[in-house]
Amino acid sequence: MYRAIDSFPRWRSYFYFITLIFFLAWLVKNVFIAVIIETFAEIRVQFQQMWGTRSSTTSTATTQMFHEDAAGGWQLVAVDVNKPQGRAPACLQKMMRSSVFHMFILSMVTVDVIVAASNYYKGENFRRQYDEFYLAEVAFTVLFDLEALLKIWCLGFTGYISSSLHKFELLLVIGTTLHVYPDLYHSQFTYFQVLRVVRLIKISPALEDFVYKIFGPGKKLGSLVVFTASLLIVMSAISLQMFCFVEELDRFTTFPRAFMSMFQILTQEGWVDVMDQTLNAVGHMWAPVVAIYFILYHLFATLILLSLFVAVILDNLELDEDLKKLKQLKQSEANADTKEKLPLRLRIFEKFPNRPQMVKISKLPSDFTVPKIRESFMKQFIDRQQQDTCCLFRILPSTSSSSSDNPKRPTAEDNKYIDQKLRKSVFSIRARNLLEKETAVTKILRACTRQRMLSGSFEGQPAKERSILSVQHHIRQERRSLRHGSNSQRISRGKSLETLTQDHSNTVRYRNAQREDSEIKMIQEKKEQAEMKRKVQEEELRENHPYFDKPLFIVGREHRFRNFCRVVVRARFNASKTDPVTGAVKNTKYHQLYDLLGLVTYLDWVMITVTICSCISMMFESPFRRVMHAPTLQIAEYVFVIFMSIELNLKIMADGLFFTPTAVIRDFGGVMDIFIYLVSLIFLCWMPQNVPAESGAQLLMVLRCLRPLRIFKLVPQMRKVVRELFSGFKEIFLVSILLLTLMLVFASFGVQLFAGKLAKCNDPNIIRREDCNGIFRINVSVSKNLNLKLRPGEKKPGFWVPRVWANPRNFNFDNVGNAMLALFEVLSLKGWVEVRDVIIHRVGPIHGIYIHVFVFLGCMIGLTLFVGVVIANFNENKGTALLTVDQRRWEDLKSRLKIAQPLHLPPRPDNDGFRAKMYDITQHPFFKRTIALLVLAQSVLLSVKWDVEDPVTVPLATMSVVFTFIFVLEVTMKIIAMSPAGFWQSRRNRYDLLVTSLGVVWVVLHFALLNAYTYMMGACVIVFRFFSICGKHVTLKMLLLTVVVSMYKSFFIIVGMFLLLLCYAFAGVVLFGTVKYGENINRHANFSSAGKAITVLFRIVTGEDWNKIMHDCMVQPPFCTPDEFTYWATDCGNYAGALMYFCSFYVIIAYIMLNLLVAIIVENFSLFYSTEEDQLLSYNDLRHFQIIWNMVDDKREGVIPTFRVKFLLRLLRGRLEVDLDKDKLLFKHMCYEMERLHNGGDVTFHDVLSMLSYRSVDIRKSLQLEELLAREQLEYTIEEEVAKQTIRMWLKKCLKRIRAKQQQSCSIIHSLRESQQQELSRFLNPPSIETTQPSEDTNANSQDHNTQPETSSQQQLLSPTLSDRGGSRQDAADPGKPQRKFGQWRLPSAAIPEKTAPVNKMRCYSQDPEREEEEVSKGFLAPKPISHSVSSVNLRFGGRTAMKSVVCKMNPMPDTASCGSEVKKWWTRQLTVESDESGDDLLDI
């Protein structure tokens, strides 16, 4: 990059290399980790039997184990591994088992570790064999040998070696005993001495559990280590056979050298040097093959092998499914307990006596004694009295309106309050009967289902694979039927013994699930009670302590100034519009911009702007342009302090400083705000003119550099990043302890073996230290790889230097501190090759094993352990660590559904014209594949450099122009086929149009200018075109979505990392702004300004030679020029400051922040990683739903009316199909759910998709506690409402059948009337029959009645008289006979001769059928009687003459009460008859 800066414009180099590192090294490379983790998880499920479950790995060294009790439960039982089995006296056995003895041994181990860490190099003339460290080692060895003998005597040898911990202790005893032998002292047996520090893990139970969790199940991790070692051996042997014959190449001459070279490639340190040396040695012919060989090995080792270690560690940190559910419950209980208590800063008021605020009564004579009454009590009484008054006004509106003394009416707020009270009371009544309703509805539905199954309505249908919606619906129905207690005798009839046993097990399982439901509800109630108790405690403190919730104990709780400050502090942008009818939030066009504006308050936006401006001003500061001497820079300083003073004053007046519920200092963010403000204020008031190096003024300037961290507090998402970073501090701290322990072990070993042995004379010709004196000439070369040929007698340029016997510049092992610093640098895989070469060259080749073992353990296990722990903590903070497999899939599905969008593909034109043909061509797979091949062919043109002076460039550019015109033709065809509006709907089409437009612009500029810039623009267009391929393949699209979504979700993490980097850059300018140039501090990489410091720190983030930059900043006299008055006048560094600065920055950025990116990528990859075998929705299901949605949403608006959901559900096929023959009830539930949730309005694409997703999973397994309760309550409500609708429809159907039969009988009576008129006029004998003449009104009425059409739908049906108690019958043999009642004949009015006496007119009522049905059902309307009086009448039917005397008595109209009772009896009898005839109506609806 630095060479590119010297050759090209600076911005081009920065942009290219920074984007390259960000996308390839931080995003794309981490995708491999995500792929390996997901793949490993799938494989682990398949090979679970081979590895065994985690719960079965119980070691004999554990102090607790699971034991089954008599009740069938499990409990933890302590196991005494030190059970006495030896022959030692009881007192010694008791002493050995005591905690005092164990603590004494651990304290002795600690002292031994401290003594070993205090060892250092004392010079060659000192006899190291018999120094105080050797004597101390002998004493500790004897002590630990006696401990082992005592345990063997107390436990017996068999009982002693049965524990794995005792085996490790016995190995240490044997090794350290051999180590104290003088000839073996300071040899390889030193490992046994330094490994005693591992015993200190027993001090911390948390550390012990963490170590056992990681390394306890050693099969997977051990197998992976063996696989890695085998891979190294095999690849080393292959490389040895391939390159051992190559001359001038000494890296593969022997197997050890080949092994070291391949291991170096595995660690990525200097692997390019190995490849370059090999390429130069083999020649140009075999160079491409050798390069491919090394690159493939490097990619496999770094991208796959290291990712396997991360996957194994994450798998070891994973919990069992049952344990996850248990921890979810425990965590919910813990959260409820923590919410119950107030913070300590508020509980301090409980220590003071209660002083409630009393009522002050004025204008009262002194003769009356009034008791003390609390003001809160009186307020409550006044409020209640006002409420009662409002209730009276509402109950008696006429009185309140007519009264002249009190003309006031209840306000809208009072009415709203009373409505809420009434609704709450109604809801409480409903809640008490909810369980009974659910039970009754469930029994009805189960009875209906059982009747349908017994009736065989499903028989005769072809067998068809059921959809996931149907499967989950039947699972829920079965679960609820068993849970509410079914009739086992009716169900078990006709079943085998195996089926009965299975049903019993299912019942037991669902009973357990019911018990879990009760536990969940208890936890939820506990949370609510905790919140209520917290509120009650706060209210009691507010009532009893007058200074509670008073800012600075001065401003009142409801003071106007405080209310004004609250309004200013809490004012924020809110553009969300709600529907006044449904209450739903309307999505505006620019809702994303509005959400961003409403992210924080207006005051916080102002402070963010001021902080950013202040940081920009600080970027112009340097050691040569200081804020103390630049008035323009002081303006930003004054502005920041003034604005922050105003902000803090407003927030303190509104919320309080410390002793209020919403105080400014209630968390770490508030403390940081006050600290930054005080530092800025002190610096502004002081403004020191002279700042000596390593002084308090310089420390104040360094603390001033923390100003960008204010944005972490102001932005909520940034606070979330910090919370996620520090909430998992415990596990990160444990990993750090493990790595420090590993470093301490190897550092102590290195001090005892390499102390003083790495020093060497700078003159390569001098070997002994006695001869290293005087001066010698050192040659100077321009470059390491440049060998200039000299003439005979000519010497290389050089100069004379003094001889010095010294250690290597960057590391040594003379004491434990320097050794741990060297090993920390090695742990970052930077500079370890140099350490290895120095140790091998100056101590011996056998000692190269030391550094290789440490690198392997530190790199493969230590660093990957950091990655795994950060990922696990990230998942735990997001709530996904304790999720089961089904719950995690459900969360992934919800996230994936949020990203899914409707297909922006317009429908095919209806006609078969030109547009339809264009549509068929552009949508054909062959056309799409051809375009993809053309894109690849155009991308191949970039394989040759486009240079203006090269003659090949013109043909390449011409071919690119041809490809551009082809893509223009493609876009034109799509626009014709889809229309411009339809083409613009798709984002992919917009991207293609943009790239094609850029291509056309490039073609014009290319033929007009024909220079280097046009060629560069053409190359950029080809690169942009290449990215369009990613959206045309499923796998590539999945990976691209992973990267894009990861960038979106990691935006705040990247911003947080940049702010942290900015703070370190400002501090680096203050600490190292004037450090002299060294090996890596040069004109490109230095801290002279904030911009260059950011570049250096970004380089350190990548890990490139960060340790060498640190050592350059550690330069001290006599290698630099100090200054005692000002830090900007010296060129020396700061040893302690550089050590803390660079080590902390590298750990925070490289080990924590970058691993958060890995965690986000792993999380997002799981969103898109799904197979067709999953129970949840797959890609094919989503694609099918998108296609069906496009068929229903013809306007492409993304919303459809609620009634169209029915058509959408009927069109679904495959796994989302709803079979109306089998799952009609499910269909009703789904339709009603959309109507209920959206109040009959429009539904969106995501609304329907969310409903289908809930219906396609087993909510008992996939949903978490709170979501599960809410969903089950919603489904219960939907089932209840659908059952009510079903019963209501069944009743309506019954009424329709009743009306149909009555209309049929009415038409028969109508036809009989005409025949009776003819028969009566023919056979009636007037002398022998006494009749009465009807009145004119009656005749007129009968004539009007006869003139009505028979087909009228509004005609009132004839009903039996109220005195009639019999049923109707009809002679089946003769259909011409009239319908006869038992004991009475009904005759129409037209059948009575004109001479008969006048009778009461016969009425036939006609009204609205629906209204009549409603009134009859309520008992308000009775069937109308028809009565007439006729004397003896001669009747003749079918040629048969008969005389019969019929007396029709005139019945008066009954009253309302008797009519209602009679109608109820008649209605009950009719329903009974109809329900017997149509008993399965409920099943058919």
PDB file of C-alpha atoms in Angstrom, residues 646-828:
ATOM      1  CA  ILE A 646     -26.197  23.096  29.141  1.00  0.00           C
ATOM      2  CA  GLU A 647     -27.023  19.473  28.356  1.00  0.00           C
ATOM      3  CA  LEU A 648     -25.989  18.160  31.767  1.00  0.00           C
ATOM      4  CA  ASN A 649     -27.834  20.953  33.587  1.00  0.00           C
ATOM      5  CA  LEU A 650     -31.043  20.219  31.679  1.00  0.00           C
ATOM      6  CA  LYS A 651     -30.778  16.477  32.287  1.00  0.00           C
ATOM      7  CA  ILE A 652     -29.945  16.932  35.972  1.00  0.00           C
ATOM      8  CA  MET A 653     -32.886  19.286  36.483  1.00  0.00           C
ATOM      9  CA  ALA A 654     -35.208  16.914  34.619  1.00  0.00           C
ATOM     10  CA  ASP A 655     -34.045  13.535  35.920  1.00  0.00           C
ATOM     11  CA  GLY A 656     -31.748  14.227  38.853  1.00  0.00           C
ATOM     12  CA  LEU A 657     -28.079  13.545  39.395  1.00  0.00           C
ATOM     13  CA  PHE A 658     -27.838  10.373  41.455  1.00  0.00           C
ATOM     14  CA  PHE A 659     -30.642   9.772  44.015  1.00  0.00           C
ATOM     15  CA  THR A 660     -33.570   9.724  41.585  1.00  0.00           C
ATOM     16  CA  PRO A 661     -35.116   6.823  39.628  1.00  0.00           C
ATOM     17  CA  THR A 662     -33.998   8.200  36.243  1.00  0.00           C
ATOM     18  CA  ALA A 663     -30.794   9.855  37.398  1.00  0.00           C
ATOM     19  CA  VAL A 664     -28.006  10.879  35.057  1.00  0.00           C
ATOM     20  CA  ILE A 665     -25.491   8.752  36.980  1.00  0.00           C
ATOM     21  CA  ARG A 666     -27.373   5.463  37.052  1.00  0.00           C
ATOM     22  CA  ASP A 667     -24.990   3.376  34.947  1.00  0.00           C
ATOM     23  CA  PHE A 668     -21.469   3.390  33.558  1.00  0.00           C
ATOM     24  CA  GLY A 669     -22.506   5.673  30.695  1.00  0.00           C
ATOM     25  CA  GLY A 670     -23.501   8.443  33.078  1.00  0.00           C
ATOM     26  CA  VAL A 671     -20.217   8.130  34.958  1.00  0.00           C
ATOM     27  CA  MET A 672     -18.337   8.369  31.654  1.00  0.00           C
ATOM     28  CA  ASP A 673     -20.280  11.515  30.675  1.00  0.00           C
ATOM     29  CA  ILE A 674     -19.428  13.260  33.925  1.00  0.00           C
ATOM     30  CA  PHE A 675     -15.802  12.146  33.656  1.00  0.00           C
ATOM     31  CA  ILE A 676     -15.434  13.460  30.080  1.00  0.00           C
ATOM     32  CA  TYR A 677     -17.065  16.732  31.075  1.00  0.00           C
ATOM     33  CA  LEU A 678     -14.801  17.242  34.095  1.00  0.00           C
ATOM     34  CA  VAL A 679     -11.676  16.417  32.069  1.00  0.00           C
ATOM     35  CA  SER A 680     -12.696  18.866  29.320  1.00  0.00           C
ATOM     36  CA  LEU A 681     -13.570  21.565  31.855  1.00  0.00           C
ATOM     37  CA  ILE A 682     -10.284  21.184  33.769  1.00  0.00           C
ATOM     38  CA  PHE A 683      -8.257  21.226  30.562  1.00  0.00           C
ATOM     39  CA  LEU A 684     -10.102  24.303  29.290  1.00  0.00           C
ATOM     40  CA  CYS A 685      -9.551  26.173  32.543  1.00  0.00           C
ATOM     41  CA  TRP A 686      -5.933  25.068  32.874  1.00  0.00           C
ATOM     42  CA  MET A 687      -4.746  25.107  29.259  1.00  0.00           C
ATOM     43  CA  PRO A 688      -1.088  24.228  30.120  1.00  0.00           C
ATOM     44  CA  GLN A 689       1.535  25.923  27.981  1.00  0.00           C
ATOM     45  CA  ASN A 690       4.380  23.485  28.769  1.00  0.00           C
ATOM     46  CA  VAL A 691       3.634  19.777  28.941  1.00  0.00           C
ATOM     47  CA  PRO A 692       6.593  17.633  30.038  1.00  0.00           C
ATOM     48  CA  ALA A 693       6.770  14.031  28.908  1.00  0.00           C
ATOM     49  CA  GLU A 694       5.216  11.451  31.271  1.00  0.00           C
ATOM     50  CA  SER A 695       3.639  14.185  33.437  1.00  0.00           C
ATOM     51  CA  GLY A 696       0.161  14.862  34.787  1.00  0.00           C
ATOM     52  CA  ALA A 697      -0.538  17.401  32.061  1.00  0.00           C
ATOM     53  CA  GLN A 698       0.225  14.847  29.378  1.00  0.00           C
ATOM     54  CA  LEU A 699      -2.003  12.344  31.185  1.00  0.00           C
ATOM     55  CA  LEU A 700      -4.805  14.950  31.153  1.00  0.00           C
ATOM     56  CA  MET A 701      -4.337  15.392  27.415  1.00  0.00           C
ATOM     57  CA  VAL A 702      -4.537  11.619  26.941  1.00  0.00           C
ATOM     58  CA  LEU A 703      -7.757  11.447  28.979  1.00  0.00           C
ATOM     59  CA  ARG A 704      -9.136  14.274  26.840  1.00  0.00           C
ATOM     60  CA  CYS A 705      -8.841  11.928  23.861  1.00  0.00           C
ATOM     61  CA  LEU A 706     -11.748   9.859  25.254  1.00  0.00           C
ATOM     62  CA  ARG A 707     -14.188  12.468  23.946  1.00  0.00           C
ATOM     63  CA  PRO A 708     -15.407  10.391  20.941  1.00  0.00           C
ATOM     64  CA  LEU A 709     -16.698   7.796  23.407  1.00  0.00           C
ATOM     65  CA  ARG A 710     -19.566  10.187  24.197  1.00  0.00           C
ATOM     66  CA  ILE A 711     -21.315   8.927  21.080  1.00  0.00           C
ATOM     67  CA  PHE A 712     -21.494   5.469  22.671  1.00  0.00           C
ATOM     68  CA  LYS A 713     -23.683   6.979  25.370  1.00  0.00           C
ATOM     69  CA  LEU A 714     -25.823   9.154  23.113  1.00  0.00           C
ATOM     70  CA  VAL A 715     -26.811   6.493  20.541  1.00  0.00           C
ATOM     71  CA  PRO A 716     -28.872   3.559  21.929  1.00  0.00           C
ATOM     72  CA  GLN A 717     -27.478   1.047  19.433  1.00  0.00           C
ATOM     73  CA  MET A 718     -23.939   2.001  20.432  1.00  0.00           C
ATOM     74  CA  ARG A 719     -24.805   1.412  24.070  1.00  0.00           C
ATOM     75  CA  LYS A 720     -26.068  -1.995  23.037  1.00  0.00           C
ATOM     76  CA  VAL A 721     -22.708  -2.771  21.421  1.00  0.00           C
ATOM     77  CA  VAL A 722     -20.903  -1.842  24.630  1.00  0.00           C
ATOM     78  CA  ARG A 723     -23.338  -3.929  26.651  1.00  0.00           C
ATOM     79  CA  GLU A 724     -22.748  -6.915  24.422  1.00  0.00           C
ATOM     80  CA  LEU A 725     -19.028  -6.338  24.732  1.00  0.00           C
ATOM     81  CA  PHE A 726     -18.879  -6.159  28.513  1.00  0.00           C
ATOM     82  CA  SER A 727     -21.700  -8.492  29.496  1.00  0.00           C
ATOM     83  CA  GLY A 728     -19.575 -11.480  28.489  1.00  0.00           C
ATOM     84  CA  PHE A 729     -16.563 -10.138  30.338  1.00  0.00           C
ATOM     85  CA  LYS A 730     -16.545 -13.128  32.698  1.00  0.00           C
ATOM     86  CA  GLU A 731     -15.881 -15.711  29.986  1.00  0.00           C
ATOM     87  CA  ILE A 732     -13.383 -13.430  28.231  1.00  0.00           C
ATOM     88  CA  PHE A 733     -11.620 -12.956  31.566  1.00  0.00           C
ATOM     89  CA  LEU A 734     -11.453 -16.740  32.066  1.00  0.00           C
ATOM     90  CA  VAL A 735      -9.979 -17.220  28.588  1.00  0.00           C
ATOM     91  CA  SER A 736      -7.447 -14.499  29.329  1.00  0.00           C
ATOM     92  CA  ILE A 737      -6.462 -16.298  32.536  1.00  0.00           C
ATOM     93  CA  LEU A 738      -5.996 -19.537  30.621  1.00  0.00           C
ATOM     94  CA  LEU A 739      -3.823 -17.839  28.017  1.00  0.00           C
ATOM     95  CA  LEU A 740      -1.812 -16.060  30.718  1.00  0.00           C
ATOM     96  CA  THR A 741      -1.333 -19.386  32.472  1.00  0.00           C
ATOM     97  CA  LEU A 742      -0.109 -20.915  29.237  1.00  0.00           C
ATOM     98  CA  MET A 743       2.229 -17.982  28.688  1.00  0.00           C
ATOM     99  CA  LEU A 744       3.503 -18.182  32.276  1.00  0.00           C
ATOM    100  CA  VAL A 745       4.310 -21.879  31.900  1.00  0.00           C
ATOM    101  CA  PHE A 746       6.282 -21.373  28.716  1.00  0.00           C
ATOM    102  CA  ALA A 747       7.840 -18.116  29.971  1.00  0.00           C
ATOM    103  CA  SER A 748       9.169 -19.819  33.125  1.00  0.00           C
ATOM    104  CA  PHE A 749      10.503 -22.666  31.022  1.00  0.00           C
ATOM    105  CA  GLY A 750      12.098 -20.208  28.577  1.00  0.00           C
ATOM    106  CA  VAL A 751      13.786 -18.248  31.388  1.00  0.00           C
ATOM    107  CA  GLN A 752      15.368 -21.384  32.813  1.00  0.00           C
ATOM    108  CA  LEU A 753      16.541 -22.669  29.435  1.00  0.00           C
ATOM    109  CA  PHE A 754      17.259 -19.576  27.318  1.00  0.00           C
ATOM    110  CA  ALA A 755      18.198 -16.850  29.814  1.00  0.00           C
ATOM    111  CA  GLY A 756      21.448 -15.278  28.641  1.00  0.00           C
ATOM    112  CA  LYS A 757      21.852 -17.718  25.738  1.00  0.00           C
ATOM    113  CA  LEU A 758      20.247 -15.568  23.043  1.00  0.00           C
ATOM    114  CA  ALA A 759      22.803 -12.756  23.306  1.00  0.00           C
ATOM    115  CA  LYS A 760      25.312 -12.426  20.508  1.00  0.00           C
ATOM    116  CA  CYS A 761      27.994 -10.075  19.241  1.00  0.00           C
ATOM    117  CA  ASN A 762      26.899  -7.811  16.429  1.00  0.00           C
ATOM    118  CA  ASP A 763      30.060  -8.787  14.566  1.00  0.00           C
ATOM    119  CA  PRO A 764      29.230 -12.139  12.934  1.00  0.00           C
ATOM    120  CA  ASN A 765      32.890 -13.124  13.005  1.00  0.00           C
ATOM    121  CA  ILE A 766      33.074 -12.964  16.826  1.00  0.00           C
ATOM    122  CA  ILE A 767      31.762 -15.972  18.764  1.00  0.00           C
ATOM    123  CA  ARG A 768      32.989 -15.531  22.353  1.00  0.00           C
ATOM    124  CA  ARG A 769      31.939 -12.633  24.577  1.00  0.00           C
ATOM    125  CA  GLU A 770      35.548 -11.908  25.608  1.00  0.00           C
ATOM    126  CA  ASP A 771      36.440 -11.092  22.015  1.00  0.00           C
ATOM    127  CA  CYS A 772      33.448  -8.795  21.426  1.00  0.00           C
ATOM    128  CA  ASN A 773      35.183  -5.419  21.790  1.00  0.00           C
ATOM    129  CA  GLY A 774      36.510  -2.712  19.502  1.00  0.00           C
ATOM    130  CA  ILE A 775      34.945  -1.637  16.207  1.00  0.00           C
ATOM    131  CA  PHE A 776      34.227  -3.311  12.881  1.00  0.00           C
ATOM    132  CA  ARG A 777      33.017  -2.316   9.445  1.00  0.00           C
ATOM    133  CA  ILE A 778      29.428  -3.125   8.476  1.00  0.00           C
ATOM    134  CA  ASN A 779      28.302  -3.146   4.869  1.00  0.00           C
ATOM    135  CA  VAL A 780      25.215  -1.276   3.665  1.00  0.00           C
ATOM    136  CA  SER A 781      22.858  -2.604   1.006  1.00  0.00           C
ATOM    137  CA  VAL A 782      20.038  -0.857  -0.777  1.00  0.00           C
ATOM    138  CA  SER A 783      17.689  -3.842  -0.635  1.00  0.00           C
ATOM    139  CA  LYS A 784      17.738  -7.328   0.799  1.00  0.00           C
ATOM    140  CA  ASN A 785      17.076  -8.943  -2.558  1.00  0.00           C
ATOM    141  CA  LEU A 786      19.378  -6.693  -4.579  1.00  0.00           C
ATOM    142  CA  ASN A 787      22.883  -8.178  -5.036  1.00  0.00           C
ATOM    143  CA  LEU A 788      25.172  -5.743  -6.840  1.00  0.00           C
ATOM    144  CA  LYS A 789      28.115  -7.219  -8.730  1.00  0.00           C
ATOM    145  CA  LEU A 790      31.340  -5.524  -7.654  1.00  0.00           C
ATOM    146  CA  ARG A 791      34.447  -5.031  -9.709  1.00  0.00           C
ATOM    147  CA  PRO A 792      37.679  -6.716  -8.632  1.00  0.00           C
ATOM    148  CA  GLY A 793      39.122  -4.908  -5.650  1.00  0.00           C
ATOM    149  CA  GLU A 794      35.945  -2.837  -5.063  1.00  0.00           C
ATOM    150  CA  LYS A 795      34.263  -2.938  -1.658  1.00  0.00           C
ATOM    151  CA  LYS A 796      30.613  -2.532  -0.701  1.00  0.00           C
ATOM    152  CA  PRO A 797      29.603   0.768   0.888  1.00  0.00           C
ATOM    153  CA  GLY A 798      29.619   0.715   4.685  1.00  0.00           C
ATOM    154  CA  PHE A 799      30.689   2.385   7.919  1.00  0.00           C
ATOM    155  CA  TRP A 800      32.439   1.519  11.186  1.00  0.00           C
ATOM    156  CA  VAL A 801      30.435   0.570  14.291  1.00  0.00           C
ATOM    157  CA  PRO A 802      31.480  -0.599  17.793  1.00  0.00           C
ATOM    158  CA  ARG A 803      31.140  -4.238  18.748  1.00  0.00           C
ATOM    159  CA  VAL A 804      28.329  -4.924  21.265  1.00  0.00           C
ATOM    160  CA  TRP A 805      27.308  -8.169  22.992  1.00  0.00           C
ATOM    161  CA  ALA A 806      23.505  -7.860  23.224  1.00  0.00           C
ATOM    162  CA  ASN A 807      20.197  -9.721  22.960  1.00  0.00           C
ATOM    163  CA  PRO A 808      17.999  -9.515  19.880  1.00  0.00           C
ATOM    164  CA  ARG A 809      16.381  -6.127  19.495  1.00  0.00           C
ATOM    165  CA  ASN A 810      12.752  -7.097  20.042  1.00  0.00           C
ATOM    166  CA  PHE A 811      12.800  -9.979  22.544  1.00  0.00           C
ATOM    167  CA  ASN A 812      14.786 -11.903  25.151  1.00  0.00           C
ATOM    168  CA  PHE A 813      14.216 -14.487  27.892  1.00  0.00           C
ATOM    169  CA  ASP A 814      16.368 -12.991  30.644  1.00  0.00           C
ATOM    170  CA  ASN A 815      13.353 -12.585  32.976  1.00  0.00           C
ATOM    171  CA  VAL A 816       9.738 -13.647  33.078  1.00  0.00           C
ATOM    172  CA  GLY A 817       8.404 -10.210  32.086  1.00  0.00           C
ATOM    173  CA  ASN A 818      10.389  -9.994  28.866  1.00  0.00           C
ATOM    174  CA  ALA A 819       9.645 -13.634  28.143  1.00  0.00           C
ATOM    175  CA  MET A 820       5.869 -13.123  28.511  1.00  0.00           C
ATOM    176  CA  LEU A 821       6.038 -10.058  26.255  1.00  0.00           C
ATOM    177  CA  ALA A 822       7.873 -12.085  23.610  1.00  0.00           C
ATOM    178  CA  LEU A 823       5.350 -14.932  23.925  1.00  0.00           C
ATOM    179  CA  PHE A 824       2.432 -12.472  23.671  1.00  0.00           C
ATOM    180  CA  GLU A 825       3.845 -11.246  20.380  1.00  0.00           C
ATOM    181  CA  VAL A 826       4.266 -14.852  19.280  1.00  0.00           C
ATOM    182  CA  LEU A 827       0.673 -15.544  20.331  1.00  0.00           C
ATOM    183  CA  SER A 828      -0.456 -12.951  17.795  1.00  0.00           C
TER     184      SER A 828
END
